[in-house]
CSV table of C-alpha atoms and ligand atoms in Angstrom, one decimal:
chain,number,residue,atom,x,y,z
A,1,MET,CA,-0.3,-0.1,0.0
A,2,LYS,CA,0.9,3.5,-0.9
A,3,TYR,CA,1.6,6.0,1.8
A,4,GLN,CA,-1.0,8.8,0.6
A,5,VAL,CA,-0.8,12.2,3.3
A,6,TYR,CA,-3.5,14.6,3.6
A,7,ALA,CA,-3.1,17.6,5.7
A,8,ARG,CA,-4.2,21.9,5.2
A,9,HIS,CA,-2.7,22.6,2.0
A,10,ASN,CA,-4.2,19.3,0.2
A,11,LEU,CA,-7.2,19.2,2.0
A,12,ASP,CA,-9.8,19.1,-1.4
A,13,LYS,CA,-7.5,16.2,-2.6
A,14,ILE,CA,-9.2,13.3,0.0
A,15,PRO,CA,-11.1,10.8,-1.5
A,16,ILE,CA,-14.1,11.7,0.7
A,17,TYR,CA,-14.1,15.2,0.9
A,18,GLY,CA,-17.3,15.5,-0.7
A,19,LYS,CA,-18.7,13.2,2.0
A,20,LEU,CA,-17.7,16.2,4.7
A,21,SER,CA,-19.9,19.0,5.5
A,22,LYS,CA,-19.2,22.7,4.4
A,23,GLU,CA,-19.2,23.1,8.3
A,24,GLN,CA,-17.1,19.8,8.9
A,25,ILE,CA,-14.7,21.3,6.5
A,26,GLN,CA,-14.7,24.9,7.8
A,27,SER,CA,-13.6,23.3,11.7
A,28,ILE,CA,-10.7,21.7,9.5
A,29,ARG,CA,-9.7,24.6,8.2
A,30,ILE,CA,-9.8,26.8,11.2
A,31,VAL,CA,-9.1,24.6,14.0
A,32,SER,CA,-5.7,23.2,12.2
A,33,GLU,CA,-4.4,26.3,12.0
A,34,VAL,CA,-3.8,26.0,15.5
A,35,LEU,CA,-3.5,22.3,16.7
A,36,PRO,CA,-1.6,20.2,14.0
A,37,PHE,CA,-3.8,18.1,11.5
A,38,LYS,CA,-2.4,15.6,9.0
A,39,THR,CA,-4.5,12.2,8.1
A,40,ASN,CA,-3.4,9.1,5.2
A,41,ASN,CA,-5.6,6.8,3.1
A,42,TYR,CA,-5.5,3.9,5.6
A,43,VAL,CA,-7.5,6.0,8.5
A,44,ILE,CA,-9.4,7.8,5.7
A,45,ASN,CA,-9.9,3.8,3.9
A,46,GLU,CA,-10.1,1.3,6.6
A,47,LEU,CA,-11.0,2.9,9.8
A,48,ILE,CA,-13.2,5.7,9.7
A,49,ASP,CA,-16.9,4.9,9.5
A,50,TRP,CA,-18.1,7.4,6.6
A,51,ASP,CA,-22.0,6.4,7.1
A,52,ASN,CA,-22.1,7.9,10.3
A,53,TYR,CA,-19.0,10.1,10.5
A,54,HIS,CA,-20.0,12.8,12.8
A,55,GLU,CA,-19.9,10.4,15.4
A,56,ASP,CA,-17.3,8.1,14.2
A,57,PRO,CA,-14.7,7.9,17.5
A,58,MET,CA,-11.8,7.5,14.1
A,59,PHE,CA,-13.2,10.2,12.3
A,60,ILE,CA,-12.8,12.6,15.9
A,61,LEU,CA,-9.4,10.7,16.6
A,62,ASN,CA,-8.2,12.1,13.6
A,63,PHE,CA,-10.4,15.0,11.8
A,64,PRO,CA,-10.1,18.2,14.1
A,65,GLN,CA,-13.4,18.7,15.6
A,66,LYS,CA,-15.0,22.7,16.1
A,67,GLU,CA,-15.3,22.1,19.9
A,68,MET,CA,-11.8,21.6,20.0
A,69,LEU,CA,-11.2,25.4,20.5
A,70,LYS,CA,-13.7,28.1,22.9
A,71,PRO,CA,-16.4,29.5,21.2
A,72,SER,CA,-14.8,32.7,21.4
A,73,GLN,CA,-12.0,31.2,19.6
A,74,PHE,CA,-12.9,30.2,16.9
A,75,LYS,CA,-15.1,33.0,16.5
A,76,ALA,CA,-12.3,35.8,16.2
A,77,LEU,CA,-10.1,32.9,13.8
A,78,SER,CA,-12.8,32.5,11.5
A,79,ALA,CA,-13.3,36.4,11.4
A,80,LEU,CA,-10.0,36.6,10.9
A,81,VAL,CA,-9.4,34.3,8.1
A,82,GLU,CA,-12.5,35.5,6.0
A,83,ASN,CA,-11.3,39.3,6.3
A,84,ASN,CA,-8.1,38.5,4.8
A,85,VAL,CA,-6.1,40.0,7.7
A,86,SER,CA,-2.3,39.9,7.0
A,87,LYS,CA,-0.2,36.8,7.5
A,88,ALA,CA,1.8,38.8,10.6
A,89,ASP,CA,-1.6,39.1,12.3
A,90,LEU,CA,-3.3,36.0,11.9
A,91,ALA,CA,-0.4,34.5,12.7
A,92,LYS,CA,-0.3,36.4,16.1
A,93,TYR,CA,-3.5,35.6,17.1
A,94,ILE,CA,-2.8,31.9,16.1
A,95,HIS,CA,0.4,32.3,18.4
A,96,GLU,CA,-2.3,33.9,21.4
A,97,VAL,CA,-4.7,30.8,20.8
A,98,GLN,CA,-1.4,28.2,21.4
A,99,LEU,CA,-0.7,29.8,24.3
A,100,ASN,CA,-3.8,29.6,25.6
A,101,LEU,CA,-4.0,26.0,26.1
A,102,ASN,CA,-0.9,25.1,27.8
A,103,PRO,CA,1.8,24.2,25.6
A,104,HIS,CA,4.1,22.5,28.3
A,105,PRO,CA,2.6,20.7,31.4
A,106,ALA,CA,4.7,19.3,34.0
A,107,GLY,CA,7.1,21.7,33.1
A,108,GLN,CA,8.3,19.5,30.5
A,109,LEU,CA,10.5,22.4,28.7
A,110,GLU,CA,12.3,23.3,31.9
A,111,HIS,CA,12.6,20.2,34.2
A,112,ASN,CA,14.1,16.3,32.8
A,113,ILE,CA,16.3,17.8,30.6
A,114,PRO,CA,20.2,16.8,31.7
A,115,THR,CA,23.3,18.6,31.2
A,116,LEU,CA,26.6,17.2,30.3
A,117,LYS,CA,29.4,18.8,30.3
A,118,GLY,CA,27.5,22.0,30.0
A,119,GLU,CA,25.5,21.1,27.1
A,120,LYS,CA,22.0,21.0,27.4
A,121,LEU,CA,20.9,17.1,26.2
A,122,SER,CA,18.0,18.9,24.4
A,123,GLY,CA,16.9,15.5,22.5
A,124,ILE,CA,16.2,13.3,26.2
A,125,GLN,CA,14.3,13.4,29.4
A,126,HIS,CA,15.1,11.8,32.5
A,127,LYS,CA,12.6,12.2,34.9
A,128,TYR,CA,12.6,8.6,36.7
A,129,ARG,CA,15.5,7.0,37.8
A,130,GLU,CA,15.8,3.7,35.5
A,131,THR,CA,14.6,5.5,32.1
A,132,ILE,CA,15.2,8.5,29.6
A,133,LEU,CA,13.2,9.2,26.7
A,134,PHE,CA,14.7,10.3,24.0
A,135,PHE,CA,13.8,11.6,20.7
A,136,PRO,CA,15.5,11.6,17.5
A,137,SER,CA,15.0,14.3,15.5
A,138,GLN,CA,14.2,12.6,12.4
A,139,GLY,CA,11.0,11.2,14.2
A,140,GLN,CA,9.6,14.3,15.2
A,141,THR,CA,6.2,13.5,13.0
A,142,CYS,CA,3.4,11.2,12.6
A,143,HIS,CA,1.7,9.0,10.0
A,144,ALA,CA,-1.1,10.7,11.0
A,145,TYR,CA,-1.8,13.2,13.7
A,146,CYS,CA,-4.4,12.1,16.9
A,147,THR,CA,-6.7,15.6,17.8
A,148,PHE,CA,-6.0,14.9,21.2
A,149,CYS,CA,-2.2,14.6,20.5
A,150,PHE,CA,-0.4,16.0,24.0
A,151,ARG,CA,2.7,16.5,22.3
A,152,TRP,CA,1.3,19.1,19.7
A,153,PRO,CA,3.4,22.0,20.8
A,154,GLN,CA,6.2,19.9,19.3
A,155,PHE,CA,4.2,19.8,15.7
A,156,THR,CA,3.7,23.8,15.4
A,157,GLY,CA,6.8,24.7,16.4
A,158,LEU,CA,6.1,26.2,19.6
A,159,ASN,CA,8.7,23.8,21.2
A,160,GLU,CA,11.8,22.2,20.1
A,161,LEU,CA,12.4,18.6,21.5
A,162,LYS,CA,15.4,17.3,18.9
A,163,PHE,CA,18.1,14.6,19.4
A,164,ALA,CA,20.5,15.6,16.9
A,165,MET,CA,22.5,12.0,15.4
A,166,LYS,CA,25.9,14.3,17.0
A,167,GLN,CA,25.1,14.1,20.4
A,168,THR,CA,24.9,10.2,20.2
A,169,SER,CA,28.2,10.2,22.0
A,170,LEU,CA,26.7,12.5,24.9
A,171,VAL,CA,23.8,10.8,26.1
A,172,ILE,CA,25.7,7.5,26.0
A,173,SER,CA,28.2,9.5,27.9
A,174,TYR,CA,25.5,9.8,29.9
A,175,LEU,CA,24.3,6.5,30.4
A,176,LYS,CA,27.4,5.7,31.6
A,177,GLU,CA,28.0,7.8,34.7
A,178,ASN,CA,23.9,6.8,35.5
A,179,PRO,CA,24.1,3.3,35.3
A,180,SER,CA,20.8,3.1,36.9
A,181,ILE,CA,18.9,4.1,33.7
A,182,THR,CA,18.0,0.5,32.3
A,183,ASP,CA,15.5,1.5,29.9
A,184,ILE,CA,15.9,3.8,27.0
A,185,LEU,CA,12.6,5.0,25.6
A,186,ILE,CA,12.9,6.3,22.0
A,187,THR,CA,9.8,8.2,21.0
A,188,GLY,CA,8.6,11.3,18.7
A,189,GLY,CA,6.1,12.5,17.4
A,190,ASP,CA,6.7,8.3,16.0
A,191,PRO,CA,9.9,7.4,15.5
A,192,MET,CA,8.3,4.7,12.9
A,193,ILE,CA,8.3,7.2,10.8
A,194,MET,CA,11.7,7.1,10.2
A,195,LYS,CA,13.3,4.7,7.9
A,196,THR,CA,14.9,1.4,9.2
A,197,GLU,CA,18.0,3.1,8.1
A,198,MET,CA,18.2,6.1,10.5
A,199,LEU,CA,16.4,3.9,12.9
A,200,GLU,CA,18.8,0.8,12.9
A,201,ARG,CA,21.5,4.3,13.2
A,202,TYR,CA,20.4,5.2,16.5
A,203,ILE,CA,19.6,1.6,18.1
A,204,ASN,CA,23.4,0.8,17.1
A,205,ALA,CA,25.1,3.8,18.8
A,206,PHE,CA,23.5,1.8,21.9
A,207,LEU,CA,24.0,-1.5,21.0
A,208,ASN,CA,27.5,-0.7,20.0
A,209,ALA,CA,28.5,1.7,22.5
A,210,ASP,CA,29.1,-1.4,25.8
A,211,LEU,CA,26.5,-0.6,27.8
A,212,PRO,CA,25.6,-3.7,30.6
A,213,GLN,CA,23.2,-1.8,32.1
A,214,LEU,CA,20.8,-1.6,28.9
A,215,LYS,CA,17.9,-3.4,29.3
A,216,THR,CA,15.1,-2.6,27.3
A,217,ILE,CA,14.8,-0.3,24.2
A,218,ARG,CA,10.9,0.5,24.0
A,219,ILE,CA,9.6,2.7,20.7
A,220,GLY,CA,6.4,4.4,21.5
A,221,THR,CA,4.5,4.3,18.1
A,222,LYS,CA,1.1,4.6,16.6
A,223,SER,CA,2.0,3.3,13.5
A,224,LEU,CA,0.1,0.5,14.3
A,225,SER,CA,-3.1,1.8,14.1
A,226,PHE,CA,-2.2,4.9,11.6
A,227,TRP,CA,-0.3,2.8,9.6
A,228,PRO,CA,0.9,-1.2,9.7
A,229,TYR,CA,1.9,-1.5,6.3
A,230,ARG,CA,5.3,0.0,8.4
A,231,TYR,CA,5.3,-3.6,9.2
A,232,LEU,CA,4.3,-5.1,6.1
A,233,SER,CA,4.6,-3.3,2.7
A,234,ASP,CA,7.1,-0.4,3.2
A,235,PRO,CA,9.9,-1.3,0.8
A,236,ASP,CA,12.1,-1.5,3.5
A,237,SER,CA,10.1,-3.3,6.3
A,238,LYS,CA,12.0,-6.4,5.9
A,239,GLU,CA,14.8,-4.6,7.3
A,240,LEU,CA,12.6,-3.2,10.2
A,241,LEU,CA,11.6,-6.8,11.3
A,242,ASP,CA,15.2,-8.2,10.7
A,243,LEU,CA,16.0,-5.1,13.3
A,244,PHE,CA,14.0,-5.7,15.5
A,245,ARG,CA,14.8,-9.2,15.5
A,246,LYS,CA,18.8,-8.3,16.2
A,247,VAL,CA,17.6,-6.5,19.1
A,248,ASN,CA,16.0,-9.4,21.0
A,249,ASP,CA,19.0,-11.6,19.5
A,250,ARG,CA,21.3,-9.2,21.6
A,251,GLY,CA,19.6,-10.3,24.6
A,252,ILE,CA,18.0,-6.9,24.9
A,253,HIS,CA,14.3,-6.8,25.4
A,254,LEU,CA,12.4,-4.4,22.4
A,255,ALA,CA,9.2,-3.0,23.6
A,256,LEU,CA,7.0,-1.9,20.5
A,257,MET,CA,4.6,0.6,23.8
A,258,ALA,CA,1.6,1.1,20.9
A,259,HIS,CA,-0.8,3.9,21.3
A,260,ILE,CA,-4.3,2.2,20.8
A,261,ASN,CA,-7.1,4.4,21.3
A,262,HIS,CA,-9.9,2.6,20.0
A,263,PRO,CA,-10.8,-1.1,19.4
A,264,ARG,CA,-11.9,-0.2,15.7
A,265,GLU,CA,-7.8,0.1,15.7
A,266,LEU,CA,-7.7,-3.5,16.0
A,267,GLU,CA,-9.9,-4.8,13.4
A,268,THR,CA,-8.3,-4.5,9.9
A,269,ASP,CA,-6.4,-7.5,8.5
A,270,ALA,CA,-3.3,-5.3,8.3
A,271,VAL,CA,-3.2,-4.4,12.1
A,272,LYS,CA,-4.0,-8.1,12.4
A,273,GLU,CA,-0.7,-9.4,10.4
A,274,ALA,CA,1.3,-6.1,11.9
A,275,ILE,CA,1.3,-7.4,15.1
A,276,ALA,CA,1.7,-11.2,14.0
A,277,ARG,CA,4.7,-10.3,12.5
A,278,ILE,CA,6.3,-7.9,15.1
A,279,ARG,CA,5.5,-10.6,17.5
A,280,GLU,CA,7.3,-12.9,15.2
A,281,THR,CA,10.8,-11.4,15.9
A,282,GLY,CA,10.2,-11.6,19.8
A,283,THR,CA,9.2,-8.2,20.5
A,284,GLN,CA,6.5,-7.5,23.1
A,285,ILE,CA,3.5,-5.6,22.4
A,286,ARG,CA,2.4,-3.6,25.0
A,287,SER,CA,-0.7,-1.0,25.2
A,288,GLN,CA,-1.6,2.5,26.4
A,289,SER,CA,-3.9,5.1,25.5
A,290,PRO,CA,-6.1,7.9,27.2
A,291,LEU,CA,-9.2,8.3,28.6
A,292,LEU,CA,-11.1,10.7,25.7
A,293,GLN,CA,-14.9,12.0,26.0
A,294,HIS,CA,-16.1,11.4,22.5
A,295,ILE,CA,-13.6,8.2,21.8
A,296,ASN,CA,-13.2,5.8,24.7
A,297,ASP,CA,-15.7,7.0,27.6
A,298,LYS,CA,-16.7,4.1,28.0
A,299,PRO,CA,-16.4,0.7,30.0
A,300,ALA,CA,-17.4,-1.0,27.2
A,301,VAL,CA,-15.1,0.1,25.1
A,302,TRP,CA,-11.9,-0.5,27.1
A,303,ALA,CA,-13.4,-3.5,28.2
A,304,HIS,CA,-13.1,-4.6,24.6
A,305,MET,CA,-9.8,-3.5,23.9
A,306,TRP,CA,-8.1,-5.1,26.5
A,307,LYS,CA,-9.7,-8.3,25.5
A,308,GLU,CA,-8.8,-8.0,21.9
A,309,GLN,CA,-5.5,-6.5,22.7
A,310,VAL,CA,-5.0,-10.1,25.0
A,311,ASN,CA,-6.3,-12.6,22.4
A,312,LEU,CA,-3.8,-10.6,19.8
A,313,GLY,CA,-0.8,-11.2,22.0
A,314,ILE,CA,-0.6,-7.3,22.7
A,315,ILE,CA,0.1,-6.9,27.0
A,316,PRO,CA,-2.6,-4.0,28.4
A,317,TYR,CA,0.1,-1.2,29.9
A,318,TYR,CA,-1.4,1.9,31.2
A,319,MET,CA,-5.1,4.1,30.8
A,320,PHE,CA,-4.0,7.4,31.1
A,321,VAL,CA,-5.5,10.9,32.2
A,322,ALA,CA,-6.1,13.3,29.4
A,323,ARG,CA,-3.6,15.5,30.1
A,324,ASP,CA,-3.8,19.5,30.7
A,325,THR,CA,-3.0,20.6,26.8
A,326,GLY,CA,-4.5,21.2,24.0
A,327,ALA,CA,-7.9,20.3,23.7
A,328,GLN,CA,-8.4,18.8,26.9
A,329,SER,CA,-11.6,20.6,27.3
A,330,TYR,CA,-13.1,19.2,25.0
A,331,PHE,CA,-11.6,15.2,25.6
A,332,GLY,CA,-10.9,15.1,29.4
A,333,VAL,CA,-13.1,13.4,31.7
A,334,SER,CA,-13.4,14.2,35.3
A,335,LEU,CA,-11.3,12.3,37.7
A,336,GLU,CA,-14.1,10.6,39.3
A,337,GLU,CA,-15.3,8.7,36.0
A,338,ALA,CA,-11.9,8.4,34.6
A,339,HIS,CA,-11.7,5.9,37.8
A,340,ARG,CA,-15.0,4.7,37.4
A,341,ILE,CA,-15.3,4.0,33.6
A,342,PHE,CA,-11.5,2.2,34.3
A,343,ASN,CA,-13.3,0.0,37.3
A,344,GLU,CA,-16.0,-0.8,35.7
A,345,ALA,CA,-13.8,-2.2,32.6
A,346,TYR,CA,-11.4,-3.8,34.7
A,347,GLN,CA,-13.8,-6.0,35.8
A,348,GLN,CA,-15.2,-7.2,32.5
A,349,VAL,CA,-11.9,-8.6,31.9
A,350,SER,CA,-9.5,-11.7,33.2
A,351,GLY,CA,-6.5,-11.4,35.2
A,352,ILE,CA,-4.5,-11.6,31.7
A,353,GLY,CA,-6.3,-8.0,30.7
A,354,ARG,CA,-5.2,-7.2,34.0
A,355,THR,CA,-1.8,-6.2,33.7
A,356,VAL,CA,-3.6,-2.3,32.5
A,357,ARG,CA,-2.9,0.1,35.8
A,358,GLY,CA,-4.8,3.6,35.7
A,359,PRO,CA,-6.1,6.0,35.3
A,360,SER,CA,-3.0,7.9,35.8
A,361,MET,CA,-2.4,11.5,35.4
A,362,SER,CA,1.4,12.3,34.0
A,363,ALA,CA,2.0,15.1,36.1
A,364,GLY,CA,5.6,17.2,37.4
A,365,PRO,CA,6.1,15.2,40.5
A,366,GLY,CA,5.4,11.4,38.6
A,367,LYS,CA,2.5,9.3,37.5
A,368,VAL,CA,-0.2,9.7,40.0
A,369,ARG,CA,-3.2,6.6,40.0
A,370,ILE,CA,-6.5,7.2,41.5
A,371,VAL,CA,-6.8,3.9,43.3
A,372,GLY,CA,-10.4,4.6,44.2
A,373,ILE,CA,-13.4,6.8,46.1
A,374,THR,CA,-14.2,6.3,49.8
A,375,GLU,CA,-15.1,7.7,52.9
A,376,VAL,CA,-12.0,8.4,55.6
A,377,GLN,CA,-13.8,9.2,58.8
A,378,GLY,CA,-16.8,10.6,56.8
A,379,GLU,CA,-14.6,12.9,54.9
A,380,LYS,CA,-14.9,11.5,51.0
A,381,VAL,CA,-11.8,11.2,49.6
A,382,PHE,CA,-9.5,9.9,46.4
A,383,VAL,CA,-7.0,7.8,47.4
A,384,LEU,CA,-4.5,8.2,45.0
A,385,GLU,CA,-1.0,6.5,44.8
A,386,PHE,CA,2.6,7.1,42.7
A,387,LEU,CA,2.5,4.6,39.6
A,388,GLN,CA,6.2,6.9,38.7
A,389,GLY,CA,8.2,9.3,40.8
A,390,ARG,CA,10.6,11.8,40.5
A,391,ASN,CA,11.8,10.1,43.3
A,392,PRO,CA,11.5,6.4,43.7
A,393,GLU,CA,10.9,6.4,47.1
A,394,TRP,CA,7.0,8.0,46.7
A,395,VAL,CA,5.7,4.8,44.6
A,396,GLY,CA,2.8,2.8,46.3
A,397,LYS,CA,2.4,4.7,48.8
A,398,PRO,CA,-1.4,5.7,49.5
A,399,PHE,CA,-2.3,9.5,49.9
A,400,PHE,CA,-5.9,11.3,50.2
A,401,ALA,CA,-7.3,13.7,48.3
A,402,ALA,CA,-10.8,15.7,49.0
A,403,PHE,CA,-13.3,14.2,46.9
A,404,ASP,CA,-13.8,16.8,44.0
A,405,SER,CA,-15.9,15.8,41.4
A,406,GLN,CA,-14.9,18.3,39.0
A,407,ALA,CA,-11.4,17.8,39.3
A,408,GLN,CA,-10.1,16.7,36.0
A,409,TRP,CA,-5.8,16.7,36.7
A,410,LEU,CA,-3.9,16.6,39.9
A,411,ASP,CA,-3.4,20.3,40.4
A,412,ASP,CA,-7.4,20.3,40.8
A,413,LEU,CA,-7.1,18.4,43.9
A,414,VAL,CA,-6.7,19.8,47.8
A,415,PRO,CA,-4.9,17.2,50.4
A,416,ALA,CA,-7.6,15.4,52.1
A,417,PHE,CA,-8.4,15.9,56.2
A,418,GLY,CA,-7.4,19.3,56.3
A,419,GLU,CA,-3.8,19.1,55.8
A,420,LYS,CA,-1.8,22.0,54.4
A,421,GLU,CA,0.7,19.7,51.3
A,422,PHE,CA,0.4,16.1,50.2
A,423,PHE,CA,3.3,14.1,51.8
A,424,TYR,CA,6.2,14.7,48.4
A,425,GLU,CA,5.3,18.4,47.6
A,426,GLN,CA,8.1,20.3,49.6
A,427,GLU,CA,10.7,17.3,48.7
A,428,TYR,CA,9.2,18.3,44.9
A,429,GLU,CA,9.6,21.7,44.9
A,430,LYS,CA,13.5,21.3,46.6
A,431,LEU,CA,14.0,18.4,43.2
A,432,LEU,CA,12.4,21.2,41.2
A,433,LYS,CA,15.3,24.0,42.2
A,434,VAL,CA,17.8,22.2,41.8
A,435,ASP,CA,16.8,20.1,38.8
A,436,LYS,CA,18.2,17.1,39.5
A,437,LEU,CA,17.2,13.4,40.2
A,438,PRO,CA,17.8,11.5,43.7
A,439,GLY,CA,21.0,9.9,42.5
A,440,GLN,CA,21.9,11.3,39.2
A,441,THR,CA,25.1,12.5,37.9
A,442,LEU,CA,25.0,15.3,35.9
A,443,THR,CA,28.9,16.4,34.8
A,444,THR,CA,29.1,19.9,34.1
A,445,GLU,CA,32.7,20.3,34.0
A,446,LYS,CA,35.2,19.2,31.0
A,447,LYS,CA,36.0,15.8,31.3
A,448,GLN,CA,37.3,13.1,28.7
A,449,TYR,CA,35.1,9.9,27.7
A,450,ALA,CA,36.2,6.6,26.3
B,501,PLP,C1,6.3,7.6,31.6
B,501,PLP,C2,6.9,8.0,31.5
B,501,PLP,C3,8.6,6.7,31.1
B,501,PLP,C4,8.3,5.6,31.5
B,501,PLP,O1,7.5,4.8,33.0
B,501,PLP,P1,7.0,3.6,32.7
B,501,PLP,O2,6.7,3.7,33.9
B,501,PLP,O3,8.6,2.9,32.7
B,501,PLP,O4,6.0,3.3,31.7
B,501,PLP,C5,9.3,7.4,31.2
B,501,PLP,N1,9.8,9.0,31.7
B,501,PLP,C6,8.5,10.1,31.5
B,501,PLP,C7,9.3,11.4,31.5
B,501,PLP,C8,7.4,8.9,31.4
B,501,PLP,O5,6.1,10.1,31.1
B,502,SF4,S1,0.7,9.2,17.6
B,502,SF4,FE1,1.1,10.8,19.5
B,502,SF4,S2,2.5,12.3,18.7
B,502,SF4,FE2,1.7,11.7,17.3
B,502,SF4,S3,-0.3,12.6,17.4
B,502,SF4,FE3,-0.9,10.5,18.0
B,502,SF4,S4,-0.4,11.4,20.5
B,502,SF4,FE4,0.7,13.0,19.7
């Protein structure tokens, strides 16, 4: 299958253009000024149900919706476009709207980016002791864009999060100085947008660097859902599968962290075939997704999705709470609702599907899971715990927040029982000030590396 990409500039070339209503086309044109839009022939031909597209979760997942902006923003932007204002004025307003959508949640720009030999390693993030995130510069796009995308600032020029090949040796030095790092999570964008040759250059650098600590390479990707032909018929798909096999043969666990938002994404012959081929290489596929209004906010959808994943050999991993950025007001679900949906779905699957953890908020101090809602000494509370913490010692300790039916994010919560702060807050503040993890080695002076 040949990859055909569609975006703002060739919207009218989309084969189903005639099916879109005038209002819909207007919405796509306006919203995609602010948030990125890209689709492709697989999503259009095999995922979206065009007979009922207005409510179709795959359509809402990939095509910008009017309600993703505030009505006032949508109106103002439409007026500017209709009145043909100057490019500069338009860009100024777009930028204003973008800044209004909290483009840098959880301090992503300032924190977790280590410095080595006085140089900021701007293409990696190190927040949890065992794992670094790694953003290859050639992987900073996707086969199609999700409307809820929490990484949208990387695609609109608001956020520079790039790893240049020439920095590889610095990252390897950093790994050698921090032997607690066992996992490299290659992310993007979508790293599977890279040609096999490029991906292999990055992976080889790690494989050949003599890093006995390195146990797992993970690749975060939406390609199974948005372009399964990456593993079937792209010109370098065979080499890609060979690369996967090579990593596993070297005794390094390769895990594909598949972003799957809806069970529909698992229905096509192409995706099933791709999953089978990947698994044949010894690669493990794990799945994660945020909980999204209009797309997957029903327990039955999640239960179905987890069951189908288990059937196909995918391990359910995380359910996330939609992050406080971009179109969160459109996609967000209250924490109370998130907990209910998670639990009702979790109860419907066998133990094999209960590898999933959530609902989890990836916030500044760590990944915080809503364990439950209960009453303690007459006060209704959320029971919370860290699944991951900037300090690993925070993980697994239950703590309590006052119940709030409107809360959608950790920042909306206050401690229960009239306490002033959560147990981790003072230490978190301190860690932010030094911008250092407990036990992390940051070399600022010049030093020779082997
Ligand atoms: C989620 C996440 C990881 C990986 O955490 P795991 O619990 O090991 O999957 C690593 N770094 C950051 C910044 C993350 O948000
Ligand atoms: S695949 Fe990930 S990075 Fe790409 S658009 Fe979707 S959410 Fe964003």
